[in-house]
Short mmCIF file of C-alpha atoms in Angstrom, two decimals:
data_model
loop_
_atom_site.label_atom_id
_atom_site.label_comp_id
_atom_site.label_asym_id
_atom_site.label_seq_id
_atom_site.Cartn_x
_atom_site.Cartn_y
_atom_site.Cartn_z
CA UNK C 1 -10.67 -8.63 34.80
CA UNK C 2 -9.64 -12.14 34.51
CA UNK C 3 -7.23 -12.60 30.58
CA UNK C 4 -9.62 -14.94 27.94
CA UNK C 5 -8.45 -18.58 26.83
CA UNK C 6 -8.79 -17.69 24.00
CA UNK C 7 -7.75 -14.86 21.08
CA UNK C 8 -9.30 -14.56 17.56
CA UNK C 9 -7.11 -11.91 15.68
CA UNK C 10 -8.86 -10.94 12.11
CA UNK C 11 -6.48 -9.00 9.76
CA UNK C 12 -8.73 -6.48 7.61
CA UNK C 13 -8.16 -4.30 4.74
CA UNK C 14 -11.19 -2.38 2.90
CA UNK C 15 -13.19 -5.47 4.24
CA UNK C 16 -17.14 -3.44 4.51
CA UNK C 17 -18.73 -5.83 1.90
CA UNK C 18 -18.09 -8.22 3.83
CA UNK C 19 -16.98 -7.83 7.75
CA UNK C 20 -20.34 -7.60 9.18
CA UNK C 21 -21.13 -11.11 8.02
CA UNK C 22 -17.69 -12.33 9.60
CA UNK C 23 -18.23 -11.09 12.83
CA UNK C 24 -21.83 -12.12 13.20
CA UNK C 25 -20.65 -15.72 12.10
CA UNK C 26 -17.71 -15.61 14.68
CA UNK C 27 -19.31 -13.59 17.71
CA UNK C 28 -22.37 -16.54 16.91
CA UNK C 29 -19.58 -19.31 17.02
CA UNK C 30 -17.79 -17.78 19.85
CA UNK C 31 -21.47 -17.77 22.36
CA UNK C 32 -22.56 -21.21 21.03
CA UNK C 33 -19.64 -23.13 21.43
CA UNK C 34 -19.08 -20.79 25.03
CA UNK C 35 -15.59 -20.11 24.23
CA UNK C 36 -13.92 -17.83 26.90
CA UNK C 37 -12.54 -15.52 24.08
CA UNK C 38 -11.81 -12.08 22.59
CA UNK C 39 -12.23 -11.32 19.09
CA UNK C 40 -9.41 -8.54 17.78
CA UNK C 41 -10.06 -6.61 14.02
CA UNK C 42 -7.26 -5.13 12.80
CA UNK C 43 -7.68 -2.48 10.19
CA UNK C 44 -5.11 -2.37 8.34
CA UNK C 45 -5.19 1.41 6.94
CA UNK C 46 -9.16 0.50 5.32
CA UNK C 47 -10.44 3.96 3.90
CA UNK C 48 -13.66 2.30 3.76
CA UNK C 49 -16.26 1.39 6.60
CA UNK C 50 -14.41 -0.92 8.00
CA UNK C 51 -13.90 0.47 11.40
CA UNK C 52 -16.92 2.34 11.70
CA UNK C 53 -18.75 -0.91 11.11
CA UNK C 54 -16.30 -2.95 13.86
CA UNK C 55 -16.80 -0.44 16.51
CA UNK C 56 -20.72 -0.12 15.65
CA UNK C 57 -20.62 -4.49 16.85
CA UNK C 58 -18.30 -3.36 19.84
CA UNK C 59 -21.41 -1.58 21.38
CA UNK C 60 -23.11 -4.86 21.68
CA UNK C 61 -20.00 -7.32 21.97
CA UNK C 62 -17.72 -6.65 24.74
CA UNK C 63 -15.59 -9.53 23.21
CA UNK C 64 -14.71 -7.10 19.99
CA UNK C 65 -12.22 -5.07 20.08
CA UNK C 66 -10.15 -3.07 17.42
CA UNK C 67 -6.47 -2.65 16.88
CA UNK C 68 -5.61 -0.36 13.67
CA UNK C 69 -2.60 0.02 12.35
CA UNK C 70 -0.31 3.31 11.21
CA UNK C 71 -1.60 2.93 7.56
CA UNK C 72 -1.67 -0.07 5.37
CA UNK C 73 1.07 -1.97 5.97
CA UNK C 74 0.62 -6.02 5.27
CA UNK C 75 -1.12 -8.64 6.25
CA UNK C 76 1.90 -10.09 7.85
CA UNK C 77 2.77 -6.65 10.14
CA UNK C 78 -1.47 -6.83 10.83
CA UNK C 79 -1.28 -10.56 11.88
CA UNK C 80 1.72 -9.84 14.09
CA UNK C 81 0.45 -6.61 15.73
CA UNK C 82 -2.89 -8.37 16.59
CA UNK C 83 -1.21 -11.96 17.90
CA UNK C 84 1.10 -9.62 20.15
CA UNK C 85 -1.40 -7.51 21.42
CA UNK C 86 -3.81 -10.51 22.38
CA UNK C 87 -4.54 -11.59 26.03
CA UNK C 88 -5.76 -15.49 25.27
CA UNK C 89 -3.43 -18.16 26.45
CA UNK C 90 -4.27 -19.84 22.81
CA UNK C 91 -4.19 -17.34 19.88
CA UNK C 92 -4.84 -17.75 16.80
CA UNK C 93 -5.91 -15.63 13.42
CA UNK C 94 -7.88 -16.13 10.51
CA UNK C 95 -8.82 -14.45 7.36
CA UNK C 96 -11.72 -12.21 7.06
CA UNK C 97 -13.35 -14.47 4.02
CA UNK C 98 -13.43 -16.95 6.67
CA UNK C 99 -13.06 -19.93 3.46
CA UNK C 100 -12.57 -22.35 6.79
CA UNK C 101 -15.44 -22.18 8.75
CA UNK C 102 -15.20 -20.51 11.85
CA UNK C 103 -16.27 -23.50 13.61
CA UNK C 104 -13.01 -25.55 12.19
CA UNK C 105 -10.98 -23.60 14.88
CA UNK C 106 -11.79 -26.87 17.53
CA UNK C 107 -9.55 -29.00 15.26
CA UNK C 108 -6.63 -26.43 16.00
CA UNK C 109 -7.36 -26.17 19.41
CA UNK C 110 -7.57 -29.88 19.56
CA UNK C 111 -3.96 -30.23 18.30
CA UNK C 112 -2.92 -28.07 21.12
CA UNK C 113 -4.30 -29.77 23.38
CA UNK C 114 -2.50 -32.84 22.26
CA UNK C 115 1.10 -31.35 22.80
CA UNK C 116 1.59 -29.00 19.58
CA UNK C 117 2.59 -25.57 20.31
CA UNK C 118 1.68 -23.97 16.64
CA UNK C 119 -1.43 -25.69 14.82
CA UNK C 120 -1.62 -24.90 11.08
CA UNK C 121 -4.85 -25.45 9.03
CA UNK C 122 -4.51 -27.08 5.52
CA UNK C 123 -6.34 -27.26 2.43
CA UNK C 124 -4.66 -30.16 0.94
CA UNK C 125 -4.15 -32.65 3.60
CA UNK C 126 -7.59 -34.03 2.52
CA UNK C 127 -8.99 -32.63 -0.40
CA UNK C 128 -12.74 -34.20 0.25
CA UNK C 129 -13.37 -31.40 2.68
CA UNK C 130 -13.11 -28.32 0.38
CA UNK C 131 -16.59 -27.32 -0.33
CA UNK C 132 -16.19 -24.59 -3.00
CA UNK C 133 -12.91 -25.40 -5.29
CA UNK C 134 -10.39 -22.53 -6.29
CA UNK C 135 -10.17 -21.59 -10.29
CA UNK C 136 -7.59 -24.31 -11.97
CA UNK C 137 -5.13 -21.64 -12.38
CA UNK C 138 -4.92 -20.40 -8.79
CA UNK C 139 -4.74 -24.22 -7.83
CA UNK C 140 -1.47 -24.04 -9.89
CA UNK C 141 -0.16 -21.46 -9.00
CA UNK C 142 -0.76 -22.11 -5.07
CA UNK C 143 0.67 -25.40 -5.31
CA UNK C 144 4.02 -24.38 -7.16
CA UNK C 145 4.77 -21.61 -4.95
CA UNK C 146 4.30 -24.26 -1.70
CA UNK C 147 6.43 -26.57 -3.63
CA UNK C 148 9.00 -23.89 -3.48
CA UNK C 149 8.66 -23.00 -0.08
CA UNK C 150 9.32 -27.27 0.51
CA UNK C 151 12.08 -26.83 -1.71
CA UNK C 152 13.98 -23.55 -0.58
CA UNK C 153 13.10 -23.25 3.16
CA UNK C 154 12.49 -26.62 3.78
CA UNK C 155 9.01 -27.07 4.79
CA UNK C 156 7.81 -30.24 5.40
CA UNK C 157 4.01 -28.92 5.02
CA UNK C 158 1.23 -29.71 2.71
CA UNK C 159 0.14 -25.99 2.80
CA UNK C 160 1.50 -22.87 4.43
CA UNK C 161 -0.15 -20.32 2.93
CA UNK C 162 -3.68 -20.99 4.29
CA UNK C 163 -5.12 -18.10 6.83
CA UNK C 164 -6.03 -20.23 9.58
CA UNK C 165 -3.47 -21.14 12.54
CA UNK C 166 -3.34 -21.20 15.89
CA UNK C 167 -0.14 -21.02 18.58
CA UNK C 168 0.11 -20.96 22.06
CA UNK C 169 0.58 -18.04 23.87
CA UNK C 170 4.59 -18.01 24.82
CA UNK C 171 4.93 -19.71 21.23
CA UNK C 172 3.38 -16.73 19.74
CA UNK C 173 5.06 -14.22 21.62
CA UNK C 174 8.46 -15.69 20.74
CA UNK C 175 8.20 -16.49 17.40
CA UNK C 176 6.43 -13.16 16.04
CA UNK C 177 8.79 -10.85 17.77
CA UNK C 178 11.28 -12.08 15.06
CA UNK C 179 9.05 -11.82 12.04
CA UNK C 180 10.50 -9.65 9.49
CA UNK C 181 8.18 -10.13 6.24
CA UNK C 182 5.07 -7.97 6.46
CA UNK C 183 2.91 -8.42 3.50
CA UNK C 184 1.98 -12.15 1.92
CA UNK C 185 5.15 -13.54 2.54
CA UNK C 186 4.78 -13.86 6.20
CA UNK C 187 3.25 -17.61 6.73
CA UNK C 188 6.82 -19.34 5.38
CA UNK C 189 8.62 -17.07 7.31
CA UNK C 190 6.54 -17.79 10.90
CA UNK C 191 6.62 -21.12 10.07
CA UNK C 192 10.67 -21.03 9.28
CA UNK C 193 10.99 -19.77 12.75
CA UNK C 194 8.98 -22.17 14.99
CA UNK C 195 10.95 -24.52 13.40
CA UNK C 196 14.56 -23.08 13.83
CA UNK C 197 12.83 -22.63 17.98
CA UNK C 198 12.02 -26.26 18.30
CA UNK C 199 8.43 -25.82 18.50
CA UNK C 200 6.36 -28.68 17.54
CA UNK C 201 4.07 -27.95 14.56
CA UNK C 202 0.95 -30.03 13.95
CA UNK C 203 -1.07 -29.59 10.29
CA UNK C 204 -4.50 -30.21 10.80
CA UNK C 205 -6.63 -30.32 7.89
CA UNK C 206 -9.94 -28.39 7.38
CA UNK C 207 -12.86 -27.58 6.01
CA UNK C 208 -12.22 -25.01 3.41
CA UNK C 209 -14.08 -22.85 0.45
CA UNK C 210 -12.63 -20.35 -1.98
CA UNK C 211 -13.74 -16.90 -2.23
CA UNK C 212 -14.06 -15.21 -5.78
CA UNK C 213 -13.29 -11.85 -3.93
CA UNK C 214 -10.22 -12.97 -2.68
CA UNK C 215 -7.22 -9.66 -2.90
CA UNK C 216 -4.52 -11.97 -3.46
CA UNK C 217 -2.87 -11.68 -7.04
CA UNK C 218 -0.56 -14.55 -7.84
CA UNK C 219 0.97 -12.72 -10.87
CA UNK C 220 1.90 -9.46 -8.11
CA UNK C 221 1.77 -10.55 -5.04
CA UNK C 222 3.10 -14.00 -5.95
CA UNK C 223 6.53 -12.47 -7.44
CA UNK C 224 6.59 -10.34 -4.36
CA UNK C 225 5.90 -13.54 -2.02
CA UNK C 226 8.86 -15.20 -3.99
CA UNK C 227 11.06 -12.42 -3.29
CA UNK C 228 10.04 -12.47 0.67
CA UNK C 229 11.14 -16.01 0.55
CA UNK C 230 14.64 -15.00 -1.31
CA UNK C 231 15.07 -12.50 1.72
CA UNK C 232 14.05 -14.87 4.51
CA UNK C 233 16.47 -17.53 3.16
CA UNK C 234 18.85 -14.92 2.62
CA UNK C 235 18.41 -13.53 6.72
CA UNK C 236 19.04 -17.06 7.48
CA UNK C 237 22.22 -18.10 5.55
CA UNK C 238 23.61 -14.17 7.19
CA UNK C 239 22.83 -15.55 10.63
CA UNK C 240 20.08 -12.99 11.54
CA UNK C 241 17.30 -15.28 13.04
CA UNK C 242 20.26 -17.02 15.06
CA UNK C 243 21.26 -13.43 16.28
CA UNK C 244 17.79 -12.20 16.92
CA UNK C 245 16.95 -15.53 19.08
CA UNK C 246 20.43 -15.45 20.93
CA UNK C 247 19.76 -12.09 21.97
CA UNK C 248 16.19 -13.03 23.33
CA UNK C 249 17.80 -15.59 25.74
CA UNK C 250 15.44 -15.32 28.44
CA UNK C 251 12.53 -15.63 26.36
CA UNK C 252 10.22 -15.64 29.34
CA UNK C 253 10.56 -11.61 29.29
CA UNK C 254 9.26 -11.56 25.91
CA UNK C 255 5.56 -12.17 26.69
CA UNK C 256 3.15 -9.35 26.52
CA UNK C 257 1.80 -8.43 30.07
CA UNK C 258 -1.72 -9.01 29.98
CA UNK C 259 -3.43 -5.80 31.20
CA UNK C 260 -7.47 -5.05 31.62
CA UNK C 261 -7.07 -1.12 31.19
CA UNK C 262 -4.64 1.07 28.44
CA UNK C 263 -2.51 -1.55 27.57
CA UNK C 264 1.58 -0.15 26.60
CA UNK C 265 2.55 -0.55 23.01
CA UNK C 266 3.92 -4.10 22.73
CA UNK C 267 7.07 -3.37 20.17
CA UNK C 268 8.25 -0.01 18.32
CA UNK C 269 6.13 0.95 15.43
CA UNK C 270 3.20 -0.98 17.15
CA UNK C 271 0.15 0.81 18.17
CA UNK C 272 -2.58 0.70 21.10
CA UNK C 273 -5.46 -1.20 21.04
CA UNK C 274 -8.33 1.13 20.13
CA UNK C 275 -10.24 0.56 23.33
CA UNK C 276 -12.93 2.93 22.57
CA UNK C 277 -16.78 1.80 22.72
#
C-alpha cells in the first residue's frame, strides 16, 4: 500500500470531552480538501475514553490510526513518537484543542512548498487573525517566556510555543531523533536543532483561538519549561547536540522505513503503532 503525502500526528492526554469533535473536524478537512493523508492519535497514558473513543472512529476511517505511549510521559516524547512513526512525506502535528483551525494547515504546507523544510504556525505574526483572545495574564506570561527563549537560545521567532508545525519528512526524522525535552519544553528545543542542522525555517502566521480548557499552567509548567530551556542551553554549551549530530553522519539511515503491515519500533523506549481495528 502506497505511503500518504501527508501525516497529521495529534498528541492526547485525558482528551474525551473533547477528541470526538477534533477528529470529526479533521477527518471532514482531510476528505474535503482530498488530502492523501493519515491521521495518528497518540494517547499519551489517558485513563479516560480517550482510546476507546479513537479506535471506535478507526472502524469507519481507515486514515486513523493510534499510537499510545508506555504511560504519560509529555507532550514533547508524544509529539516525537508520533512524527517518527508517521509514513507522510510532509508531517506535521497539532494540538487536540485545534485553537488553529484545521484548515490553516495549507499555509504550512504552502511554505514547504516554497523551499522551507520546517513550517511553524504563529499567533503573533499578525494579531488580526486571532478570533478568540487568551486571558491578559496568559498573554503575559506567553510573551515573556518567548522573549526568553529569543534571549537565551537565540530564536529569531515571533512564537515558538504554538502547537501547529509542519516539517518535511527527512527534516523530521533528523531533527527529532535528537530531541531530549519531553514535556512543554520541547518546541524551543526542536526549533534549537533545525537551526544548529541548517534547515530553513519559515513562520507562517495563522488563524488562531484560545481555549479556556487549555492543561497548560504557566505558574508549573512554565517554571518547568524554563528549566527545560536551562538544560537545552546547558546540552549545547557541553557539546551534546554537536556529538549526537556527528555521530548521525549519514543521516540518510536515519529515516523510518515506511512499512504497510507491523511496523518495527522506530527508537528504544518507543512503541508500535496500535494497528488494531
Amino acid at each position: 500500500m502506497a505511503s500518504p503525502h501527508l501525516s497529521i500526528v495529534i498528541p492526547a492526554y485525558n482528551e474525551a470531552a473533547r477528541i470526538e469533535r477534533t477528529l470529526t473536524r479533521v477527518l471532514q478537512c482531510v476528505r474535503e480538501n482530498r488530502w492523501d493523508a493519515e491521521v495518528l492519535v497518540v494517547d499519551d497514558g489517558s485513563w479516560d475514553e480517550t482510546a476507546a473513543i479513537v479506535r471506535r472512529y478507526m472502524q469507519s476511517s481507515p486514515e486513523l490510526h493510534l499510537i499510545q505511549n508506555p504511560g504519560n510521559r509529555g507532550k514533547g516524547y508524544s509529539v516525537r513518537n508520533g512524527l517518527l512513526q508517521a509514513a507522510g512525506e510532509v508531517v506535521m502535528f497539532t494540538d487536540a484543542d485545534l485553537s488553529a483551525p484545521m484548515g490553516e494547515a495549507e499555509r504550512l504546507f504552502a511554505a514547504i512548498e516554497e523551499g522551507a523544510d520546517v513550517a511553524i504556525g504563529s499567533r503573533w505574526l499578525d494579531r488580526s487573525r486571532q478570533t478568540l483572545h487568551q486571558p491578559l495574564y496568559r498573554r503575559f506570561f506567553g510573551r515573556c517566556f518567548n522573549a526568553l527563549t529569543r534571549a537565551v537560545m537565540g530564536l529569531p521567532y515571533a512564537d515558538t510555543q504554538c502547537g501547529f508545525k509542519a516539517f518535511k519528512r527527512k527534516a523530521a526524522q533528523v531533527i527529532f531523533r535528537l530531541q531530549r525535552v519531553e514535556r512543554w519544553g520541547f518546541d524551543p528545543e526542536i526549533l534549537f536543532i533545525a537551526r544548529k542542522l541548517g534547515f530553513t525555517i519559515a513562520e507562517v502566521p495563522v488563524s488562531w483561538g484560545h481555549d479556556e480548557r487549555s492543561k497548560i499552567s504557566y505558574l508549573r509548567d512554565g517554571s518547568r519549561m524554563l528549566q527545560d530551556m536551562a538544560t537545552i542551553r546547558s546540552n549545547s554549551m557541553l557539546g551534546r547536540y554537536d556529538a549526537a549530530i556527528a555521530a548521525m553522519a549519514d543521516t540518510s539511515r536515519m529515516t523510518t522505513p515506511v512499512t504497510s503491515a507491523v511496523s518495527t519500533p522506530v527508537t528504544s523506549g518507543v512503541p508500535l503503532r496500535d494497528i488494531a481495528r
